[in-house]
Amino acid sequence: MHFANEDTADAEPLPDIEKLCHRKVVEHPDEFISELTGITAPWMHAFGSTRPWFRGMARASFSLEPSLLRYRPRQLMATESNLELQFAQYAVRLLDRFPASRLDRMTVMQHHGFPTRLLDWTENAFAALYFSVKEYEHLRTREDAVVWVVEPVRLHELQRGDRQIPFSDDDLLGSPTLPLPFYPAHMSARLTPQRATFTLH
């Protein structure tokens, strides 16, 4: 499978998924809890109090990429700018407090269904499990749902060389090394109960 980048018709190979993950199939909630304990116990030893992040998806074949990137091969920068302008035009009268920073606006946009270059994660494994199975029509397929797990500290270490996950900051938008994990400002009431976190792409 290939996709085109935004500026050329050249195809880029998708990453080898087998190098990115270690698959484990579970068929019962008890098995999920057992696997979860096996992940979090060594994690706590290696990384301390920072939790791994989880993302639930209805099908294992669904792309693990932000919704904006599904607009290829359009000019993604122009598409992103237009979407942000539309959001600012309509949301300013609907939100109690309009986000001042661009990255904070993106997090609110993401949680209201706008395509962005953010990918949702959560520190709550059971929230991810819920999102993976909540769309019951997918349960009729023969394909498994999936809960992805990412080590955000390790990801940031690979990209930036240190073990510190940043908080929302517009300076991250100009980073030459993406994706980057970050903690969002909780500008929306929906972010807090979901223990939302993001990767910026």
Coordinates of N, CA and C in Angstrom, one line a residue:
M1 N 0.8 -1.2 0.0 CA 0.0 0.0 0.0 C 0.9 1.2 0.0
H2 N 0.5 2.3 -0.7 CA 1.2 3.5 -0.8 C 0.3 4.7 -0.7
F3 N 0.9 5.8 -0.3 CA 0.2 7.1 -0.3 C 1.1 8.2 -0.9
A4 N 0.4 9.2 -1.4 CA 1.2 10.3 -1.9 C 1.3 11.4 -0.9
N5 N 2.5 12.1 -0.9 CA 2.7 13.2 0.0 C 2.0 14.4 -0.6
E6 N 2.0 15.5 0.2 CA 1.2 16.7 -0.2 C 1.7 17.4 -1.4
D7 N 3.0 17.4 -1.7 CA 3.6 18.3 -2.7 C 4.0 17.6 -4.0
T8 N 4.0 16.3 -4.0 CA 4.5 15.6 -5.2 C 3.6 14.4 -5.4
A9 N 3.7 13.8 -6.5 CA 3.0 12.6 -6.8 C 3.8 11.3 -6.4
D10 N 4.9 11.5 -5.8 CA 5.8 10.4 -5.4 C 5.1 9.6 -4.3
A11 N 5.2 8.3 -4.4 CA 4.6 7.4 -3.4 C 5.6 7.2 -2.3
E12 N 5.0 7.2 -1.0 CA 5.9 6.9 0.1 C 5.4 5.5 0.6
P13 N 6.3 4.6 1.0 CA 5.9 3.3 1.5 C 5.3 3.5 2.9
L14 N 4.3 2.8 3.2 CA 3.8 2.8 4.6 C 4.8 2.1 5.5
P15 N 4.8 2.4 6.8 CA 5.8 1.8 7.7 C 5.4 0.3 7.9
D16 N 6.4 -0.5 8.1 CA 6.2 -1.9 8.3 C 5.6 -2.1 9.7
I17 N 4.3 -2.4 9.7 CA 3.6 -2.5 11.0 C 4.1 -3.5 11.9
E18 N 4.7 -4.6 11.4 CA 5.2 -5.7 12.2 C 6.4 -5.2 13.1
K19 N 7.1 -4.1 12.6 CA 8.2 -3.6 13.4 C 7.8 -2.6 14.4
L20 N 6.5 -2.2 14.3 CA 6.0 -1.2 15.2 C 5.2 -1.8 16.4
C21 N 4.8 -3.0 16.3 CA 3.9 -3.5 17.4 C 4.2 -5.0 17.7
H22 N 3.7 -5.4 18.8 CA 3.7 -6.8 19.3 C 2.3 -7.1 19.5
R23 N 1.8 -8.0 18.6 CA 0.3 -8.3 18.7 C 0.0 -9.3 19.8
K24 N -1.1 -9.1 20.4 CA -1.6 -10.1 21.3 C -3.1 -10.1 21.2
V25 N -3.7 -11.2 21.0 CA -5.2 -11.3 20.8 C -5.8 -11.7 22.2
V26 N -6.8 -11.0 22.6 CA -7.6 -11.3 23.8 C -9.0 -11.5 23.4
E27 N -9.7 -12.3 24.1 CA -11.1 -12.6 23.8 C -12.1 -12.4 25.0
H28 N -11.5 -11.9 26.1 CA -12.4 -11.7 27.3 C -11.8 -10.5 28.1
P29 N -12.7 -9.8 28.8 CA -12.2 -8.7 29.6 C -11.1 -9.1 30.6
D30 N -11.2 -10.3 31.2 CA -10.2 -10.7 32.1 C -8.8 -10.8 31.5
E31 N -8.8 -11.3 30.2 CA -7.5 -11.4 29.5 C -7.0 -10.0 29.2
F32 N -7.9 -9.0 28.9 CA -7.4 -7.7 28.6 C -6.7 -7.1 29.9
I33 N -7.4 -7.3 31.0 CA -6.8 -6.8 32.3 C -5.4 -7.5 32.6
S34 N -5.4 -8.8 32.3 CA -4.1 -9.5 32.5 C -3.0 -9.0 31.6
E35 N -3.3 -8.7 30.3 CA -2.3 -8.2 29.4 C -2.0 -6.8 29.8
L36 N -2.9 -6.0 30.3 CA -2.7 -4.6 30.7 C -1.7 -4.6 31.9
T37 N -1.9 -5.5 32.8 CA -1.0 -5.6 34.0 C 0.4 -5.9 33.5
G38 N 0.5 -6.8 32.5 CA 1.8 -7.2 32.0 C 2.5 -6.0 31.3
I39 N 1.7 -5.1 30.8 CA 2.3 -3.9 30.2 C 2.7 -2.9 31.2
T40 N 1.8 -2.6 32.1 CA 2.0 -1.4 33.0 C 3.0 -1.7 34.1
A41 N 3.2 -3.0 34.6 CA 4.1 -3.3 35.6 C 5.5 -3.0 35.2
P42 N 6.1 -3.5 34.1 CA 7.4 -3.2 33.7 C 7.5 -1.7 33.3
W43 N 6.5 -1.1 32.8 CA 6.5 0.3 32.4 C 6.7 1.1 33.6
M44 N 6.0 0.9 34.7 CA 6.2 1.7 35.9 C 7.7 1.6 36.4
H45 N 8.3 0.4 36.3 CA 9.6 0.2 36.7 C 10.6 1.1 35.8
A46 N 10.3 1.1 34.5 CA 11.2 1.8 33.6 C 11.0 3.3 33.5
F47 N 9.7 3.7 33.6 CA 9.4 5.2 33.3 C 8.7 5.9 34.5
G48 N 8.5 5.2 35.6 CA 8.0 5.9 36.8 C 6.5 6.1 36.6
S49 N 6.0 7.3 37.1 CA 4.6 7.5 37.2 C 3.9 7.8 35.9
T50 N 4.6 8.2 34.8 CA 4.0 8.4 33.5 C 3.4 7.2 33.0
R51 N 2.1 7.2 32.6 CA 1.4 6.0 32.1 C 1.7 5.8 30.6
P52 N 1.5 4.6 30.1 CA 1.5 4.4 28.7 C 0.2 5.0 28.2
W53 N 0.1 5.3 26.9 CA -1.1 5.8 26.3 C -1.8 4.8 25.4
F54 N -3.1 4.9 25.3 CA -3.9 3.8 24.6 C -4.8 4.5 23.6
R55 N -5.1 3.8 22.5 CA -6.0 4.2 21.5 C -6.9 3.1 21.0
G56 N -8.2 3.1 21.1 CA -9.0 2.1 20.7 C -9.6 2.4 19.3
M57 N -9.6 1.4 18.5 CA -10.2 1.5 17.1 C -11.0 0.3 16.8
A58 N -12.1 0.5 16.0 CA -13.1 -0.5 15.7 C -12.5 -1.7 14.9
R59 N -11.5 -1.4 14.1 CA -10.9 -2.4 13.2 C -9.4 -2.3 13.2
A60 N -8.8 -3.4 13.3 CA -7.3 -3.4 13.3 C -6.7 -2.9 12.1
S61 N -7.4 -2.9 11.0 CA -6.9 -2.5 9.7 C -7.0 -1.0 9.5
F62 N -7.8 -0.3 10.4 CA -7.9 1.2 10.3 C -6.6 1.8 10.4
S63 N -6.4 2.9 9.7 CA -5.1 3.6 9.6 C -4.8 4.3 10.9
L64 N -3.6 4.1 11.4 CA -3.2 4.8 12.7 C -2.6 6.1 12.3
E65 N -3.4 7.0 11.8 CA -2.9 8.4 11.4 C -4.0 9.4 11.6
P66 N -3.7 10.6 11.8 CA -4.7 11.7 12.0 C -5.6 11.8 10.8
S67 N -6.8 12.4 11.2 CA -7.8 12.5 10.1 C -7.4 13.4 9.0
L68 N -6.7 14.5 9.3 CA -6.2 15.4 8.2 C -5.4 14.7 7.2
L69 N -4.6 13.7 7.6 CA -3.7 13.1 6.6 C -4.5 12.2 5.7
R70 N -5.7 11.9 6.0 CA -6.6 11.1 5.1 C -7.0 11.9 3.9
Y71 N -6.7 13.2 3.9 CA -7.1 14.1 2.8 C -6.1 14.1 1.6
R72 N -5.0 13.3 1.7 CA -4.1 13.2 0.6 C -4.8 12.8 -0.7
P73 N -4.3 13.2 -1.8 CA -3.1 14.0 -2.1 C -3.4 15.5 -2.2
R74 N -4.4 16.0 -1.5 CA -4.7 17.5 -1.5 C -3.5 18.2 -0.9
Q75 N -3.5 19.5 -1.1 CA -2.5 20.4 -0.4 C -2.9 20.5 1.1
L76 N -2.2 19.7 1.9 CA -2.6 19.6 3.3 C -2.5 20.9 4.1
M77 N -1.4 21.6 3.8 CA -1.2 22.9 4.6 C -2.4 23.8 4.3
A78 N -2.8 23.9 3.0 CA -3.9 24.8 2.7 C -5.2 24.3 3.3
T79 N -5.4 23.0 3.2 CA -6.6 22.3 3.8 C -6.7 22.6 5.3
E80 N -5.6 22.4 6.0 CA -5.6 22.7 7.4 C -5.9 24.1 7.7
S81 N -5.3 25.0 7.0 CA -5.6 26.5 7.2 C -7.1 26.8 7.0
N82 N -7.7 26.3 5.9 CA -9.1 26.5 5.7 C -10.0 26.0 6.8
L83 N -9.6 24.8 7.3 CA -10.4 24.2 8.3 C -10.3 25.0 9.6
E84 N -9.1 25.5 9.9 CA -8.9 26.3 11.1 C -9.7 27.6 11.0
L85 N -9.8 28.2 9.8 CA -10.5 29.4 9.6 C -12.0 29.2 9.8
Q86 N -12.5 28.1 9.3 CA -13.9 27.7 9.4 C -14.3 27.5 10.9
F87 N -13.4 26.8 11.6 CA -13.6 26.6 13.0 C -13.7 27.9 13.8
A88 N -12.7 28.8 13.5 CA -12.7 30.1 14.2 C -14.0 30.9 13.9
Q89 N -14.4 30.8 12.7 CA -15.6 31.6 12.3 C -16.9 31.1 13.0
Y90 N -17.0 29.8 13.2 CA -18.3 29.3 13.8 C -18.2 29.0 15.3
A91 N -17.0 28.7 15.7 CA -16.9 28.2 17.1 C -16.8 29.4 18.1
V92 N -16.4 30.5 17.7 CA -16.1 31.6 18.6 C -17.4 32.0 19.4
R93 N -18.6 31.8 18.8 CA -19.8 32.1 19.5 C -20.4 30.9 20.3
L94 N -19.8 29.8 20.1 CA -20.3 28.6 20.8 C -19.5 28.1 22.0
L95 N -18.3 28.5 22.1 CA -17.4 28.1 23.1 C -17.4 29.1 24.3
D96 N -17.3 28.6 25.5 CA -17.2 29.6 26.6 C -16.0 30.4 26.6
R97 N -14.9 29.8 26.2 CA -13.6 30.5 26.1 C -12.9 30.0 24.8
F98 N -12.7 30.9 23.9 CA -12.0 30.5 22.6 C -10.5 30.4 22.9
P99 N -9.9 29.3 22.4 CA -8.5 29.0 22.7 C -7.6 30.1 22.0
A100 N -6.7 30.6 22.8 CA -5.8 31.6 22.2 C -4.7 31.0 21.3
S101 N -4.2 29.9 21.7 CA -3.0 29.3 21.0 C -3.6 28.4 19.9
R102 N -2.8 28.2 18.8 CA -3.2 27.4 17.7 C -3.3 25.9 18.1
L103 N -2.3 25.4 18.9 CA -2.4 24.0 19.2 C -3.5 23.7 20.1
D104 N -3.9 24.7 21.0 CA -5.1 24.5 21.9 C -6.3 24.5 21.0
R105 N -6.4 25.3 20.0 CA -7.5 25.3 19.1 C -7.6 23.9 18.4
M106 N -6.5 23.4 18.0 CA -6.5 22.1 17.3 C -7.1 21.0 18.2
T107 N -6.7 21.0 19.5 CA -7.3 20.0 20.4 C -8.8 20.1 20.6
V108 N -9.3 21.3 20.6 CA -10.7 21.5 20.7 C -11.4 21.1 19.4
M109 N -10.8 21.4 18.2 CA -11.3 21.0 16.9 C -11.3 19.5 16.8
Q110 N -10.3 18.8 17.3 CA -10.2 17.4 17.2 C -11.4 16.7 18.0
H111 N -11.7 17.3 19.2 CA -12.8 16.7 20.0 C -14.2 17.2 19.5
H112 N -14.2 18.0 18.5 CA -15.5 18.3 17.9 C -15.6 17.8 16.5
G113 N -14.7 16.9 16.1 CA -14.9 16.2 14.8 C -14.2 16.8 13.6
F114 N -13.5 17.9 13.8 CA -12.8 18.5 12.7 C -11.5 17.7 12.3
P115 N -11.2 17.5 11.1 CA -9.9 16.9 10.7 C -8.8 17.7 11.2
T116 N -7.8 17.1 11.9 CA -6.6 17.8 12.3 C -5.4 16.9 12.1
R117 N -4.2 17.4 12.4 CA -3.1 16.5 12.4 C -2.7 16.0 13.8
L118 N -3.7 15.9 14.7 CA -3.6 15.3 16.0 C -4.2 13.9 16.0
L119 N -3.6 13.0 16.8 CA -4.1 11.7 17.0 C -4.5 11.6 18.4
D120 N -5.7 11.2 18.7 CA -6.2 11.0 20.1 C -5.6 9.8 20.8
W121 N -5.2 10.0 22.0 CA -4.8 8.8 22.9 C -5.4 9.1 24.2
T122 N -5.3 8.1 25.1 CA -5.8 8.3 26.5 C -4.9 7.6 27.4
E123 N -4.8 8.1 28.7 CA -4.1 7.3 29.7 C -5.0 6.3 30.3
N124 N -6.3 6.2 30.0 CA -7.2 5.2 30.5 C -7.4 4.1 29.5
A125 N -6.8 2.9 29.8 CA -6.9 1.8 29.0 C -8.4 1.3 28.7
F126 N -9.2 1.5 29.7 CA -10.6 1.1 29.6 C -11.4 2.0 28.7
A127 N -11.0 3.3 28.7 CA -11.7 4.2 27.8 C -11.3 3.8 26.3
A128 N -10.1 3.4 26.1 CA -9.7 3.0 24.8 C -10.4 1.7 24.4
L129 N -10.6 0.8 25.3 CA -11.3 -0.4 25.1 C -12.7 -0.1 24.7
Y130 N -13.3 0.8 25.4 CA -14.7 1.2 25.1 C -14.8 1.7 23.7
F131 N -13.9 2.6 23.3 CA -13.9 3.2 21.9 C -13.7 2.1 20.9
S132 N -13.0 1.1 21.2 CA -12.7 0.0 20.2 C -14.0 -0.8 19.9
V133 N -14.9 -0.9 20.8 CA -16.1 -1.8 20.7 C -17.4 -1.1 20.7
K134 N -17.4 0.2 20.8 CA -18.7 0.9 21.0 C -19.6 0.9 19.7
E135 N -18.9 0.8 18.6 CA -19.7 0.9 17.3 C -20.1 -0.6 17.0
Y136 N -21.2 -1.0 17.4 CA -21.6 -2.4 17.4 C -21.7 -3.0 16.0
E137 N -21.9 -2.1 15.0 CA -22.0 -2.7 13.6 C -20.7 -3.3 13.2
H138 N -19.6 -2.8 13.7 CA -18.3 -3.4 13.4 C -18.1 -4.8 14.0
L139 N -18.9 -5.1 15.0 CA -18.8 -6.4 15.6 C -19.3 -7.5 14.7
R140 N -20.0 -7.2 13.7 CA -20.5 -8.2 12.7 C -19.5 -8.6 11.8
T141 N -18.4 -7.9 11.7 CA -17.3 -8.2 10.7 C -16.4 -9.3 11.4
R142 N -15.6 -9.9 10.5 CA -14.7 -10.9 11.0 C -13.4 -10.4 11.5
E143 N -13.3 -9.0 11.5 CA -12.0 -8.4 11.8 C -12.0 -7.9 13.3
D144 N -10.9 -8.1 13.9 CA -10.8 -7.7 15.3 C -10.8 -6.2 15.5
A145 N -11.3 -5.7 16.6 CA -11.1 -4.4 17.1 C -9.6 -4.4 17.6
V146 N -9.1 -3.2 17.9 CA -7.8 -3.1 18.4 C -7.6 -2.0 19.5
V147 N -6.8 -2.2 20.4 CA -6.3 -1.2 21.4 C -4.8 -1.1 21.2
W148 N -4.4 0.1 20.7 CA -3.0 0.4 20.5 C -2.4 0.9 21.8
V149 N -1.1 0.6 22.0 CA -0.4 1.1 23.2 C 0.8 1.8 22.7
V150 N 1.1 3.0 23.2 CA 2.3 3.7 22.8 C 3.1 4.1 24.1
E151 N 4.4 4.1 24.0 CA 5.2 4.5 25.1 C 5.6 6.0 24.8
P152 N 4.9 7.0 25.3 CA 5.1 8.4 25.0 C 6.4 8.9 25.4
V153 N 6.9 8.4 26.5 CA 8.2 8.9 27.0 C 9.3 8.4 26.0
R154 N 9.2 7.1 25.6 CA 10.2 6.6 24.7 C 10.1 7.3 23.3
L155 N 8.9 7.6 22.9 CA 8.7 8.2 21.6 C 9.3 9.6 21.6
H156 N 9.1 10.4 22.7 CA 9.7 11.7 22.8 C 11.3 11.6 22.9
E157 N 11.7 10.5 23.6 CA 13.2 10.3 23.7 C 13.8 10.1 22.3
L158 N 13.1 9.3 21.5 CA 13.5 9.0 20.1 C 13.5 10.2 19.2
Q159 N 12.5 11.1 19.4 CA 12.4 12.3 18.6 C 13.2 13.4 19.1
R160 N 13.3 13.6 20.4 CA 13.9 14.8 20.9 C 15.1 14.6 21.8
G161 N 15.4 13.3 22.2 CA 16.5 13.0 23.0 C 16.4 13.1 24.5
D162 N 15.2 13.4 25.0 CA 15.0 13.5 26.4 C 13.7 12.8 26.8
R163 N 13.6 12.5 28.1 CA 12.4 11.7 28.6 C 11.5 12.7 29.3
Q164 N 10.9 13.6 28.5 CA 10.0 14.6 29.1 C 8.9 14.9 28.1
I165 N 7.7 14.6 28.5 CA 6.6 14.9 27.6 C 6.1 16.3 27.7
P166 N 6.1 17.1 26.7 CA 5.8 18.5 26.8 C 4.3 18.7 27.0
F167 N 4.0 19.9 27.5 CA 2.6 20.3 27.5 C 2.3 21.2 26.3
S168 N 1.0 21.4 26.0 CA 0.6 22.1 24.8 C 1.4 23.4 24.6
D169 N 2.1 23.6 23.5 CA 2.9 24.8 23.2 C 3.0 24.9 21.7
D170 N 2.7 26.1 21.2 CA 2.7 26.3 19.7 C 4.1 26.1 19.1
D171 N 5.2 26.1 19.9 CA 6.5 25.9 19.4 C 6.6 24.5 18.8
L172 N 5.8 23.5 19.4 CA 5.9 22.1 18.9 C 5.5 22.0 17.4
L173 N 4.6 23.0 16.9 CA 4.1 22.9 15.6 C 5.3 23.1 14.5
G174 N 6.3 23.7 14.9 CA 7.5 23.9 14.0 C 8.5 22.8 14.1
S175 N 8.3 21.8 14.9 CA 9.3 20.8 15.2 C 9.7 20.0 13.9
P176 N 10.9 19.8 13.7 CA 11.3 19.0 12.5 C 11.2 17.5 12.7
T177 N 11.0 17.1 14.0 CA 10.8 15.7 14.3 C 9.4 15.4 14.8
L178 N 8.6 14.8 14.0 CA 7.3 14.4 14.3 C 7.1 13.0 14.0
P179 N 6.2 12.2 14.6 CA 5.2 12.7 15.6 C 5.8 13.0 17.0
L180 N 5.1 13.9 17.7 CA 5.5 14.2 19.1 C 4.3 14.0 20.0
P181 N 4.5 13.4 21.2 CA 3.5 13.3 22.2 C 3.4 14.6 22.9
F182 N 2.2 15.0 23.4 CA 2.1 16.1 24.3 C 0.8 16.0 25.1
Y183 N 0.8 16.7 26.2 CA -0.3 16.8 27.1 C -1.1 18.1 26.7
P184 N -2.4 18.0 26.4 CA -3.2 19.2 26.0 C -3.6 20.0 27.2
A185 N -3.8 21.3 27.0 CA -4.6 22.1 27.9 C -6.1 21.6 27.8
H186 N -6.7 21.5 29.0 CA -8.1 20.9 29.0 C -9.1 22.1 28.7
M187 N -9.1 22.5 27.4 CA -9.9 23.6 27.0 C -11.4 23.1 26.8
S188 N -11.6 21.8 26.7 CA -12.9 21.3 26.5 C -13.3 20.3 27.7
A189 N -14.5 20.4 28.1 CA -14.9 19.5 29.2 C -14.8 18.0 28.8
R190 N -14.7 17.7 27.5 CA -14.6 16.3 27.0 C -13.2 15.8 27.2
L191 N -12.2 16.6 27.4 CA -10.9 16.1 27.5 C -10.5 15.5 28.8
T192 N -11.1 16.1 29.9 CA -10.7 15.6 31.2 C -11.2 14.2 31.5
P193 N -12.5 13.9 31.4 CA -12.9 12.6 31.7 C -12.3 11.5 30.9
Q194 N -11.9 11.8 29.7 CA -11.3 10.8 28.8 C -9.8 10.7 29.0
R195 N -9.2 11.5 30.0 CA -7.8 11.6 30.2 C -7.0 11.7 28.9
A196 N -7.5 12.6 28.1 CA -7.0 12.8 26.7 C -5.5 13.2 26.6
T197 N -4.8 12.6 25.7 CA -3.5 13.0 25.3 C -3.4 13.0 23.8
F198 N -2.4 13.5 23.2 CA -2.3 13.6 21.7 C -0.9 13.3 21.3
T199 N -0.8 12.9 20.0 CA 0.4 13.0 19.3 C 0.2 13.9 18.1
L200 N 1.2 14.8 17.9 CA 1.2 15.8 16.9 C 1.9 15.3 15.7
H201 N 1.3 15.3 14.5 CA 1.9 14.7 13.3 C 2.2 15.8 12.2

